[in-house]
Every structure is written in structure tokens, then in C-alpha cells.
mmCIF file of N, CA, C and O in Angstrom:
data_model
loop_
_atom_site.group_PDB
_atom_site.id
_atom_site.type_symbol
_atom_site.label_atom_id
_atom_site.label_comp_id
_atom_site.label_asym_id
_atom_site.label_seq_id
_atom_site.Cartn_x
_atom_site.Cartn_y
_atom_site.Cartn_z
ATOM 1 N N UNK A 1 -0.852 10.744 3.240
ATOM 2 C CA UNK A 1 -1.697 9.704 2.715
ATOM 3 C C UNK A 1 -1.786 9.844 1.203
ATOM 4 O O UNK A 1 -1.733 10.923 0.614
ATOM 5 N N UNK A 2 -1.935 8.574 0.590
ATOM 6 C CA UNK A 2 -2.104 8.999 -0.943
ATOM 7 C C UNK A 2 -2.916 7.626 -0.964
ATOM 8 O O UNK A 2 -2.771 6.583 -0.326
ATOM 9 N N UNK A 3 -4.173 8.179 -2.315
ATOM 10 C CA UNK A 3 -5.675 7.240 -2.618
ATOM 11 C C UNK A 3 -5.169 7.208 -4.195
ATOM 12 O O UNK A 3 -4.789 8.236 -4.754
ATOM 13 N N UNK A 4 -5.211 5.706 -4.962
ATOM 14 C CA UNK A 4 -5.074 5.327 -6.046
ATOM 15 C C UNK A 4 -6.047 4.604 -6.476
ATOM 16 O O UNK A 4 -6.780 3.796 -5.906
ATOM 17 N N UNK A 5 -5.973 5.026 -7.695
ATOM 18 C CA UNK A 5 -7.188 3.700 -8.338
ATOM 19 C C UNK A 5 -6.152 2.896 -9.103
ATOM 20 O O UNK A 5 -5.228 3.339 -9.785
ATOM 21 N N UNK A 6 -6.487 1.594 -8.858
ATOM 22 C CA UNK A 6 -5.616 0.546 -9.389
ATOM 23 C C UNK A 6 -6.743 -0.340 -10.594
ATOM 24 O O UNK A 6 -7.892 -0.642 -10.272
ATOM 25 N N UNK A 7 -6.259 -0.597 -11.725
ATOM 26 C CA UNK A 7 -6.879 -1.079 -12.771
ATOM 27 C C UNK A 7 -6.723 -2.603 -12.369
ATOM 28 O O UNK A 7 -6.114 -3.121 -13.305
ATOM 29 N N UNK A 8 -6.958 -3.422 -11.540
ATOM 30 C CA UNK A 8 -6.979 -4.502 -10.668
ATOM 31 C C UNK A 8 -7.760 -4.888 -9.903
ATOM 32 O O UNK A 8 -7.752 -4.075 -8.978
ATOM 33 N N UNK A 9 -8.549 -5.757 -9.682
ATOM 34 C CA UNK A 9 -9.458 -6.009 -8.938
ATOM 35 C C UNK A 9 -8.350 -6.098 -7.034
ATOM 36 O O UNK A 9 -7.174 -6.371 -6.794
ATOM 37 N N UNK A 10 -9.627 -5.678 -6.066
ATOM 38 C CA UNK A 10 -8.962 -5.628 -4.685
ATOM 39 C C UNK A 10 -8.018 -6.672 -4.086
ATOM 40 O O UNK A 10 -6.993 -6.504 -3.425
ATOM 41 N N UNK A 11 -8.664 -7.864 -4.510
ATOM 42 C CA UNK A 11 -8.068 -8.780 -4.177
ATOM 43 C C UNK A 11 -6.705 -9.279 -4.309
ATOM 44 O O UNK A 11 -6.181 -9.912 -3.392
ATOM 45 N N UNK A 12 -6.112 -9.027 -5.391
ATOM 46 C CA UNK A 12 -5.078 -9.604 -6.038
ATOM 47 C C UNK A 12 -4.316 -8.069 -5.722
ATOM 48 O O UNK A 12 -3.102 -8.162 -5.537
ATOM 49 N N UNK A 13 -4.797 -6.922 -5.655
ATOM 50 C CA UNK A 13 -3.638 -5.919 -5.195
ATOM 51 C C UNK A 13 -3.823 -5.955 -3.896
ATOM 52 O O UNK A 13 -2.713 -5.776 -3.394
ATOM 53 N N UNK A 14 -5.011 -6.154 -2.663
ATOM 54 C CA UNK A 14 -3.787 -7.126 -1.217
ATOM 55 C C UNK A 14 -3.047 -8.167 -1.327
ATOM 56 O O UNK A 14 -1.994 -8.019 -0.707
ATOM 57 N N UNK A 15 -3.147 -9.261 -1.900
ATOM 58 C CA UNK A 15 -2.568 -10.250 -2.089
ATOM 59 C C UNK A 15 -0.994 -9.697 -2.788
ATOM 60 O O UNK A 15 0.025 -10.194 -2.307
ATOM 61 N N UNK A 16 -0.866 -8.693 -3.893
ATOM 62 C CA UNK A 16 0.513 -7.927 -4.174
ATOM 63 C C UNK A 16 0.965 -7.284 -2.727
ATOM 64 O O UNK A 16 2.097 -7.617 -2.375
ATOM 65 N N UNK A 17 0.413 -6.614 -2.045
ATOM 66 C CA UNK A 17 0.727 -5.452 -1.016
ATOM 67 C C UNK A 17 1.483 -6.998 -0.377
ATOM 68 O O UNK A 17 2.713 -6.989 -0.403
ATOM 69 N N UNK A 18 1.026 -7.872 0.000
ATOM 70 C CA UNK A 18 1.436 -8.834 0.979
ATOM 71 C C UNK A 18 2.534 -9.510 0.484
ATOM 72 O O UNK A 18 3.247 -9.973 1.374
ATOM 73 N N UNK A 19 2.878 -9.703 -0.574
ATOM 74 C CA UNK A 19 3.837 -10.680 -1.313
ATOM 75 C C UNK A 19 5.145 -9.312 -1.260
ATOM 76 O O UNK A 19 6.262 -9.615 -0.842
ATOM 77 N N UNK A 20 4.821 -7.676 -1.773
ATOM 78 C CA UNK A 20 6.043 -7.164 -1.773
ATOM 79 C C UNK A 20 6.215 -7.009 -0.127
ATOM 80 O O UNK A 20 7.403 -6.978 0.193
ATOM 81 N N UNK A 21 5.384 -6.916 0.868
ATOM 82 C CA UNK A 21 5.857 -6.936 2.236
ATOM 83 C C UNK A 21 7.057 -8.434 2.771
ATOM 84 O O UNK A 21 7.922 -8.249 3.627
ATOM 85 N N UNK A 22 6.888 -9.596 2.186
ATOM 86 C CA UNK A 22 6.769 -10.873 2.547
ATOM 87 C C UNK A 22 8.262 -10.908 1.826
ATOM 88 O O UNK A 22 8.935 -11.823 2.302
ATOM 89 N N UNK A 23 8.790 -10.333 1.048
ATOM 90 C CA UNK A 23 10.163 -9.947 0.192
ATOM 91 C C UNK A 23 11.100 -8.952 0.545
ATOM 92 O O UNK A 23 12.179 -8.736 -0.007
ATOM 93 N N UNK A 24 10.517 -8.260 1.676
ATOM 94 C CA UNK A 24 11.312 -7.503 2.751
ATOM 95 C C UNK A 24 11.583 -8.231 3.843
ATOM 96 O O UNK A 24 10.528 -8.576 4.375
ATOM 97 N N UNK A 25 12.474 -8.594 4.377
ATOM 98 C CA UNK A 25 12.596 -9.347 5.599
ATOM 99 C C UNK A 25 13.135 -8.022 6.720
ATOM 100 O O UNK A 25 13.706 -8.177 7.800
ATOM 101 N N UNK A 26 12.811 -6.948 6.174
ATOM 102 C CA UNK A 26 13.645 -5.942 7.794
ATOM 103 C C UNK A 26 11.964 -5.390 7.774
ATOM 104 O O UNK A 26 11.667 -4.741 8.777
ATOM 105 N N UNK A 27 10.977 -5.556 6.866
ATOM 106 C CA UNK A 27 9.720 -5.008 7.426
ATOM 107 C C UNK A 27 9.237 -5.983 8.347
ATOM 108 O O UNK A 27 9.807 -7.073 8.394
ATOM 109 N N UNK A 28 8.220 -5.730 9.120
ATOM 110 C CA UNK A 28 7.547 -6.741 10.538
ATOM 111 C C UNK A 28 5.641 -6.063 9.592
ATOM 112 O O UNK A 28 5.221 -4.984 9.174
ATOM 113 N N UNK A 29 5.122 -7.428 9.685
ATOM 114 C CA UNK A 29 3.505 -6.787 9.738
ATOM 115 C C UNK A 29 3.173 -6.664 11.365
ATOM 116 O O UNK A 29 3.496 -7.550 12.157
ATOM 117 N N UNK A 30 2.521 -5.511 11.733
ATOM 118 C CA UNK A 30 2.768 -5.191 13.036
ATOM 119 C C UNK A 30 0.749 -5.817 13.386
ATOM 120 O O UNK A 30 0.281 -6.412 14.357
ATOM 121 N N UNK A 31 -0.052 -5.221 11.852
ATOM 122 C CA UNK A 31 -1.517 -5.496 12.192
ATOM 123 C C UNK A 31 -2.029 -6.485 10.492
ATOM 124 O O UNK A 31 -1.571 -5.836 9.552
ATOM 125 N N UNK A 32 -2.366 -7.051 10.264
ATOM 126 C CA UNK A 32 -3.119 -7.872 8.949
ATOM 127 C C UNK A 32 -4.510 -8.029 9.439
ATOM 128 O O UNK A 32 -4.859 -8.467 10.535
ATOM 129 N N UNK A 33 -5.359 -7.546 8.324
ATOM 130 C CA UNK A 33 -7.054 -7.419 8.775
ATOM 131 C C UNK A 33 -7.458 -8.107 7.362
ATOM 132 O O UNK A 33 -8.122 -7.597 6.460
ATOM 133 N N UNK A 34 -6.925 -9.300 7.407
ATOM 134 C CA UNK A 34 -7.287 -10.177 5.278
ATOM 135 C C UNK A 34 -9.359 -9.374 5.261
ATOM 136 O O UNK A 34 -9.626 -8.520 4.415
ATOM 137 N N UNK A 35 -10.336 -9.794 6.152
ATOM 138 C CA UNK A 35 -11.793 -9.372 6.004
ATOM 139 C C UNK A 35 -11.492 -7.795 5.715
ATOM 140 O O UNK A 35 -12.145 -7.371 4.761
ATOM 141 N N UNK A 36 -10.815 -7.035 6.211
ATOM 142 C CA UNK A 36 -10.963 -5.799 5.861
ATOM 143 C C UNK A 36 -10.033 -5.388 4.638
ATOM 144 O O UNK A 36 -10.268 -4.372 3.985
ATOM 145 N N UNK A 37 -8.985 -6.219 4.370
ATOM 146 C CA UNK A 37 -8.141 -6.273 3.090
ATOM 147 C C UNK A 37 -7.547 -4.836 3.916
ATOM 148 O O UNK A 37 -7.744 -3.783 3.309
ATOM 149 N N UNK A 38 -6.800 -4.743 5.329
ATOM 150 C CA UNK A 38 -6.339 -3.786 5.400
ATOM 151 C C UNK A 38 -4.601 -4.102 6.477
ATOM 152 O O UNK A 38 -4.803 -4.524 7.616
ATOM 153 N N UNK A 39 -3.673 -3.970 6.224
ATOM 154 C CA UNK A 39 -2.507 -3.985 6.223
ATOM 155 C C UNK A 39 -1.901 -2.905 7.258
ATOM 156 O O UNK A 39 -2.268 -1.744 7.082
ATOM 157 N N UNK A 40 -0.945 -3.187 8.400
ATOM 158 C CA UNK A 40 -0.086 -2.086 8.873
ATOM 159 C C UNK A 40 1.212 -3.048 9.342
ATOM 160 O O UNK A 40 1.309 -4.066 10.028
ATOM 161 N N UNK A 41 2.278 -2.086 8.520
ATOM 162 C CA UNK A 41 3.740 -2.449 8.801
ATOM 163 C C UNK A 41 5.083 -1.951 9.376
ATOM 164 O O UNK A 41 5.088 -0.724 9.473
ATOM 165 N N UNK A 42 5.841 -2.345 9.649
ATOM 166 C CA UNK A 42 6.930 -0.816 10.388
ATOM 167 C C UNK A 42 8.361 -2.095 10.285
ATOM 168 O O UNK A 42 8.415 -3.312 10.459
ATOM 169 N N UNK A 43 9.422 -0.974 9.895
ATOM 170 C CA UNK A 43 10.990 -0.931 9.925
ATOM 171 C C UNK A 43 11.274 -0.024 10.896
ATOM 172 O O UNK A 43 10.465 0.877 11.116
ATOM 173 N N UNK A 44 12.215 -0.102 11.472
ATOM 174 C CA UNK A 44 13.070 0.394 12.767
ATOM 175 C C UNK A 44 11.206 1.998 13.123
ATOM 176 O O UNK A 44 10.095 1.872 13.639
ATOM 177 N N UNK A 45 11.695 2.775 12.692
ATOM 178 C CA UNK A 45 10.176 4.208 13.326
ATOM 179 C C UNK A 45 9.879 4.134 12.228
ATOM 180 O O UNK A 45 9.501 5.258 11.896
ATOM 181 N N UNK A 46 9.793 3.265 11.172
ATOM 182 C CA UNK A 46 8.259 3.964 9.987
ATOM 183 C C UNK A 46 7.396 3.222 10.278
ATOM 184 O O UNK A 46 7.605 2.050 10.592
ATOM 185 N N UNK A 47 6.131 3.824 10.223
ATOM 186 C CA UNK A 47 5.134 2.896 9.843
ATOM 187 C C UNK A 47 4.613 2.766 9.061
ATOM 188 O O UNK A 47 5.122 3.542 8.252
ATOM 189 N N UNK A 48 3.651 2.165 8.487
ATOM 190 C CA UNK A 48 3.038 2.171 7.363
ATOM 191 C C UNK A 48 1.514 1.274 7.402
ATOM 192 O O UNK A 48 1.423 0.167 7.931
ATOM 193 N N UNK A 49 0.545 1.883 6.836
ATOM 194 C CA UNK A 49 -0.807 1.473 6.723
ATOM 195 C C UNK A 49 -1.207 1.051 5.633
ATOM 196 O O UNK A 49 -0.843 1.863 4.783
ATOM 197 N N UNK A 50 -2.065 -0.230 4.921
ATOM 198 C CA UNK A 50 -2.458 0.603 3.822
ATOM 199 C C UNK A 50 -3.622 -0.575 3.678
ATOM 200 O O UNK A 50 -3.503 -1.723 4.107
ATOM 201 N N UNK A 51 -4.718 -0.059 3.011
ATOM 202 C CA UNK A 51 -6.242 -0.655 3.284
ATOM 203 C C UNK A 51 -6.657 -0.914 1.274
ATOM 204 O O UNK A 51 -6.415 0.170 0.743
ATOM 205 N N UNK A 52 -6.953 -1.534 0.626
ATOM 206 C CA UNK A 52 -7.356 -2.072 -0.571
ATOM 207 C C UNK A 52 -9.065 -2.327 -0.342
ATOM 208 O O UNK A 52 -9.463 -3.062 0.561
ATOM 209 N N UNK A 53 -10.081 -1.563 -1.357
ATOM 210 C CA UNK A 53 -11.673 -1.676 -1.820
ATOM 211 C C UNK A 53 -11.843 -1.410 -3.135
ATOM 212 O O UNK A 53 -11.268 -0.692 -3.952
ATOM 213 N N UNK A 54 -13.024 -2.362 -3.162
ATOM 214 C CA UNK A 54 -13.075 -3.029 -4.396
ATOM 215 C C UNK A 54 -13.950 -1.789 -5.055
ATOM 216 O O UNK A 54 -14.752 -1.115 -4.408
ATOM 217 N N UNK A 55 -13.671 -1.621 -6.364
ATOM 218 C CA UNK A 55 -14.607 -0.295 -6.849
ATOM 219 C C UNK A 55 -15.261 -1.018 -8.180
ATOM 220 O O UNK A 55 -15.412 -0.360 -9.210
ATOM 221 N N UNK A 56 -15.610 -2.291 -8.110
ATOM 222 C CA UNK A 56 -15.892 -2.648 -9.376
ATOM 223 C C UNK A 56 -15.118 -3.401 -10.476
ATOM 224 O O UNK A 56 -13.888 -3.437 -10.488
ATOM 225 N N UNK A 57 -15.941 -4.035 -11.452
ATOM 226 C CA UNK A 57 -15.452 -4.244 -12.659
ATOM 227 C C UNK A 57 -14.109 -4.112 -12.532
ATOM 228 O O UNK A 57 -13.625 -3.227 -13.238
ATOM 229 N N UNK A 58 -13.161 -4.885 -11.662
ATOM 230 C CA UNK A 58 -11.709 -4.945 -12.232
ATOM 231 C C UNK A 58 -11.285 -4.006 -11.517
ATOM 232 O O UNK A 58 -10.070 -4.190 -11.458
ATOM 233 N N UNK A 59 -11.711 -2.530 -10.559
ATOM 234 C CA UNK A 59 -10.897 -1.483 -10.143
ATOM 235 C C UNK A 59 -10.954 -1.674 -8.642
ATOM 236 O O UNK A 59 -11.783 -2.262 -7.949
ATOM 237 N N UNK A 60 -9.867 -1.030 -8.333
ATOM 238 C CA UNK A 60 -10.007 -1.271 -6.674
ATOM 239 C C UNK A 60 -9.524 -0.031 -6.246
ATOM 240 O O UNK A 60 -9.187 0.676 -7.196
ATOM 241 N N UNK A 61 -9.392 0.418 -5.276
ATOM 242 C CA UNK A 61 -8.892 1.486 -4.240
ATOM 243 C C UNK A 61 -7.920 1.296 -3.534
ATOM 244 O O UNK A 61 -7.940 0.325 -2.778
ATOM 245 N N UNK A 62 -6.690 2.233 -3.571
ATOM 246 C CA UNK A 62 -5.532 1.647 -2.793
ATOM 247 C C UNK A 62 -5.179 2.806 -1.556
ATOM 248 O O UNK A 62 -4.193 3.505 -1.786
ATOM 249 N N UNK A 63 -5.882 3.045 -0.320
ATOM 250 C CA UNK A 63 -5.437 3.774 0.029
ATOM 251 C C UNK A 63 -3.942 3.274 0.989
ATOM 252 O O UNK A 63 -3.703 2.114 1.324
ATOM 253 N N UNK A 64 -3.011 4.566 1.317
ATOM 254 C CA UNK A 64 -1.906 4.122 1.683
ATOM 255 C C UNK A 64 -1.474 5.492 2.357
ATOM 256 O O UNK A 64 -1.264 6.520 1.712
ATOM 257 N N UNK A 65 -1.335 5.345 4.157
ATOM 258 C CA UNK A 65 -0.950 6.366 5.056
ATOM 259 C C UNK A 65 0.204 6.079 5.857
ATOM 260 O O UNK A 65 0.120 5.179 6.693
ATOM 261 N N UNK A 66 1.100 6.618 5.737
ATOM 262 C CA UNK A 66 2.460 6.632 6.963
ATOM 263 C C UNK A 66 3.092 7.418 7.524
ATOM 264 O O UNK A 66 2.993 8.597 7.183
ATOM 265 N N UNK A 67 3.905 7.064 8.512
ATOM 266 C CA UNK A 67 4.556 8.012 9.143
ATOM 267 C C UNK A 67 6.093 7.648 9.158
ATOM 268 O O UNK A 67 6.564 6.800 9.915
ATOM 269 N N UNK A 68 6.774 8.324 8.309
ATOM 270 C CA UNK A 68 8.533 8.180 7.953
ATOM 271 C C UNK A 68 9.105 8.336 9.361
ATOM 272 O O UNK A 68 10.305 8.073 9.280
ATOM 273 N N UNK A 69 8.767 8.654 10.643
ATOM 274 C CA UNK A 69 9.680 9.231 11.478
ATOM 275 C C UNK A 69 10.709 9.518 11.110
ATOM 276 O O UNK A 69 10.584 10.447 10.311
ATOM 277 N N UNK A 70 12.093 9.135 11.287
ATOM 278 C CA UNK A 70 13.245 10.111 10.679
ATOM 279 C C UNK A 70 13.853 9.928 9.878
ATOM 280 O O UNK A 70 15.081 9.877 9.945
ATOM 281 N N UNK A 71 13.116 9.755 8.769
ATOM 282 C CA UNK A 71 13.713 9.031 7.530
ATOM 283 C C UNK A 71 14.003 9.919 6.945
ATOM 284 O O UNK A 71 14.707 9.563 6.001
ATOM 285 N N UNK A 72 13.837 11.046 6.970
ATOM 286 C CA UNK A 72 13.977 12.214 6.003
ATOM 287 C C UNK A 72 12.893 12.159 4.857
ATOM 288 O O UNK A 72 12.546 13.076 4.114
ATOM 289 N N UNK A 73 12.583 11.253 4.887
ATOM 290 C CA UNK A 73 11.173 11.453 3.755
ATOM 291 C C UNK A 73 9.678 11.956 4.531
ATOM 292 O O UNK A 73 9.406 11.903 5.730
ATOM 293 N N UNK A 74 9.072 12.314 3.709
ATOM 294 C CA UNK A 74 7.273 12.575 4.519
ATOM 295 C C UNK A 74 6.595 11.291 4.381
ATOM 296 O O UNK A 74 7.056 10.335 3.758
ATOM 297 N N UNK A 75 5.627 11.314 4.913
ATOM 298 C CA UNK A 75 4.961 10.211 5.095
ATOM 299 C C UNK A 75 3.666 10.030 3.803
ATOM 300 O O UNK A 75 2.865 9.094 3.794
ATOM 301 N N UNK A 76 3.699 10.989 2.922
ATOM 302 C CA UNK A 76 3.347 11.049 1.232
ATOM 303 C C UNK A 76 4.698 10.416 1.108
ATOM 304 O O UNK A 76 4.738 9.266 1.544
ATOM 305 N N UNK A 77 5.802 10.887 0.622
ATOM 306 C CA UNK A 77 6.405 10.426 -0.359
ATOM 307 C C UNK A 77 6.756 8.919 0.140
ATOM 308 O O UNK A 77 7.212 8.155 -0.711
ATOM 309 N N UNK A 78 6.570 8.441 1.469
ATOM 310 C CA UNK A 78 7.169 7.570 1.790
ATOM 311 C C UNK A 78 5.624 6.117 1.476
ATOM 312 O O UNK A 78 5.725 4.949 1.101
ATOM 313 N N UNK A 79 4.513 6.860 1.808
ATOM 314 C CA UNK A 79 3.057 6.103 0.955
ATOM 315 C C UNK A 79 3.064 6.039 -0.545
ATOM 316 O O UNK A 79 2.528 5.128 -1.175
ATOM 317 N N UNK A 80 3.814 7.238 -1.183
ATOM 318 C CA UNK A 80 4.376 7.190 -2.505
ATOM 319 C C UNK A 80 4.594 5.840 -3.116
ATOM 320 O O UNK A 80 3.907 5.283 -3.972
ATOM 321 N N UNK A 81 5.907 5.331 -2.391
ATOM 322 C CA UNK A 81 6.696 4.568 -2.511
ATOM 323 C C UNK A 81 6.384 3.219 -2.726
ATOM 324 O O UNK A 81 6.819 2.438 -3.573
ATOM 325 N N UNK A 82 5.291 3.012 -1.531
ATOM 326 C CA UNK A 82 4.920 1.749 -1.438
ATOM 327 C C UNK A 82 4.001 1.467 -2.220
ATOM 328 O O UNK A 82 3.826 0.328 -2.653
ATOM 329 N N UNK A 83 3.044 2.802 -2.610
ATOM 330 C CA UNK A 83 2.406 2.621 -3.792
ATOM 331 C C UNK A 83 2.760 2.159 -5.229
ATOM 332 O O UNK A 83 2.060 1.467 -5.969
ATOM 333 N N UNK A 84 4.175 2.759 -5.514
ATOM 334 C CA UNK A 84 4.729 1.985 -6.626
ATOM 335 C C UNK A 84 5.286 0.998 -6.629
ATOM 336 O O UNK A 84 5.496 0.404 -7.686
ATOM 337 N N UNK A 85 5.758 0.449 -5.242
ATOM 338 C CA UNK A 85 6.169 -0.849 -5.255
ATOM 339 C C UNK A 85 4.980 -2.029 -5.588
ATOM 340 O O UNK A 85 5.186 -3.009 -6.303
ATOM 341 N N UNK A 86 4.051 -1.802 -5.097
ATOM 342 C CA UNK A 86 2.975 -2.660 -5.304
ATOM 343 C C UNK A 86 2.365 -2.576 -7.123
ATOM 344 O O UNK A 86 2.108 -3.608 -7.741
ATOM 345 N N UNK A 87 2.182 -0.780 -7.919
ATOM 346 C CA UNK A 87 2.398 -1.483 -9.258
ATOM 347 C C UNK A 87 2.690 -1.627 -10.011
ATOM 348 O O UNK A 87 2.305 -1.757 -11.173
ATOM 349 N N UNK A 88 4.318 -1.644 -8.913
ATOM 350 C CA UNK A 88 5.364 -2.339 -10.038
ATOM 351 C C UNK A 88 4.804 -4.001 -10.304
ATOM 352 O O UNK A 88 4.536 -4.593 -11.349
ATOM 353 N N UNK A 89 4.761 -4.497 -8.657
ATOM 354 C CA UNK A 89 4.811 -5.833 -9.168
ATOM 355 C C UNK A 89 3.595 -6.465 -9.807
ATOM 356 O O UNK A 89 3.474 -7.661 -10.072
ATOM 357 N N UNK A 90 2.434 -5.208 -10.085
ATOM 358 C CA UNK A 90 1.157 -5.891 -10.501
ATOM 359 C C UNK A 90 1.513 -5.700 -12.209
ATOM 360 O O UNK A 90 1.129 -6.325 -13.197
ATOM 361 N N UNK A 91 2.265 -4.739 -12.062
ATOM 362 C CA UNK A 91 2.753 -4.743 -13.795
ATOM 363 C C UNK A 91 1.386 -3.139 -14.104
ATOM 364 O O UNK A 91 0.757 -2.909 -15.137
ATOM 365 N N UNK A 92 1.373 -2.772 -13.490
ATOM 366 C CA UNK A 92 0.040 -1.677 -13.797
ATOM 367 C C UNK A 92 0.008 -0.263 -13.925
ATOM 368 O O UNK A 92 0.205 0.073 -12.757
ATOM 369 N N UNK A 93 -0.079 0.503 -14.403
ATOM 370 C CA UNK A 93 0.223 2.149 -13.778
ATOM 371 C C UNK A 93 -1.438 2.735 -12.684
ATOM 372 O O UNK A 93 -2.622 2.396 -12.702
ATOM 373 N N UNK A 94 -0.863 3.434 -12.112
ATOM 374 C CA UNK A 94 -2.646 3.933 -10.783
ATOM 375 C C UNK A 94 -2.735 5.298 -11.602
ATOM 376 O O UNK A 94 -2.054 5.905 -12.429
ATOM 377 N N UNK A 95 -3.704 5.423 -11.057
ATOM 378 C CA UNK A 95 -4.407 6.569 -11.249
ATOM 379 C C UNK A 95 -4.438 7.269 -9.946
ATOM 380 O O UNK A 95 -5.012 6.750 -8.988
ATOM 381 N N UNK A 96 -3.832 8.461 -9.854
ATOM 382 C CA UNK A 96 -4.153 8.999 -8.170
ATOM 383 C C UNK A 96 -5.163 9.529 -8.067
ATOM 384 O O UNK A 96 -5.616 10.095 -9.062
ATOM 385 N N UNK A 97 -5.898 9.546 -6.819
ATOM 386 C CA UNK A 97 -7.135 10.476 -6.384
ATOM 387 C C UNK A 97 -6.537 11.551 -5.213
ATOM 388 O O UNK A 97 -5.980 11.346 -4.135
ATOM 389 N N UNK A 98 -6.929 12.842 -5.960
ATOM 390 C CA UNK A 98 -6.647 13.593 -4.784
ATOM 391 C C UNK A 98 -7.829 14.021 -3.767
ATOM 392 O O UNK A 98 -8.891 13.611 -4.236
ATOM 393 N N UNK A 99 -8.029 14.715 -2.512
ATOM 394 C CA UNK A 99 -9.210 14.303 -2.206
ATOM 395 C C UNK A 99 -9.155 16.048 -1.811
ATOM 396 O O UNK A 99 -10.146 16.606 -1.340
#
């Protein structure tokens, strides 16, 4: 699992999480919760989770948990990933929280 603070209000980084999902056509959304702003997706055995809260003034919370099954990656580096895909396309750098 990996927790980011995104310099973005919540909204507009689910609304990113959904647009870079929506630009993959081999990902499937398996669960979409828009009231909970919370997301789960999967390619052939990965899955992937990931839930967006609002922390204020412009910041939001990006948490993001998966499971690579045999991808050869972990399921950090593979929450990694999707974490930067999302701000890439917000144009943003995160801040990680470790917990």
C-alpha cells in the first residue's frame, strides 16, 4: 500500500484516477464507489484498489493498495506506479506518507 498527499483537491484526482483507468483498455473496473471516491481494478491477476479524501484547502489523500500476483513486481511498487500515473496526468509531484 502506499498513502500520498496530492496538492489537488479529491475530486479532480478521482476524476484523474478514472480518466488514466478509461485510457487502458486491457484494465476492467471490477468495483467504482464515485460517494466514496473509491476505485478497484484488475488486468489478467493484478488487482488494484485505490480510495481519494479530501484533506482540505486544495489537498487530498491518495491512498493506493494492490496485489501484482505474478507480475514480478510487489504490490508497493506496483501501487507505486499507479500513483505516478495519476501525477503524471495531474501535472503534480505527491508527497508520500509513510504510516
Amino acid at each position: 500500500m502506499i498513502a500520498a498527499q496530492v496538492p489537488v483537491d479529491a475530486e479532480r484526482v478521482y476524476e484523474s484516477f478514472l480518466r488514466v483507468i478509461a485510457e487502458r483498455p486491457d484494465i476492467s473496473i471490477v468495483t467504482q464507489k464515485d460517494a466514496a471516491m473509491m476505485l478497484e481494478v484488475s488486468r489478467d491477476d493484478l488487482t488494484l484498489t485505490g480510495q481519494v479524501s479530501s484533506l482540505g484547502a486544495g489537498r487530498s489523500l491518495l491512498y493506493v493498495w494492490a496485489d501484482a500476483g505474478d507480475s514480478g513486481l510487489s504490490g508497493r511498487e506496483l501501487s507505486e506506479k499507479a500513483v505516478a500515473y495519476i501525477c503524471e496526468d495531474l501535472g503534480v509531484s505527491i508527497e508520500r506518507v509513510d504510516y
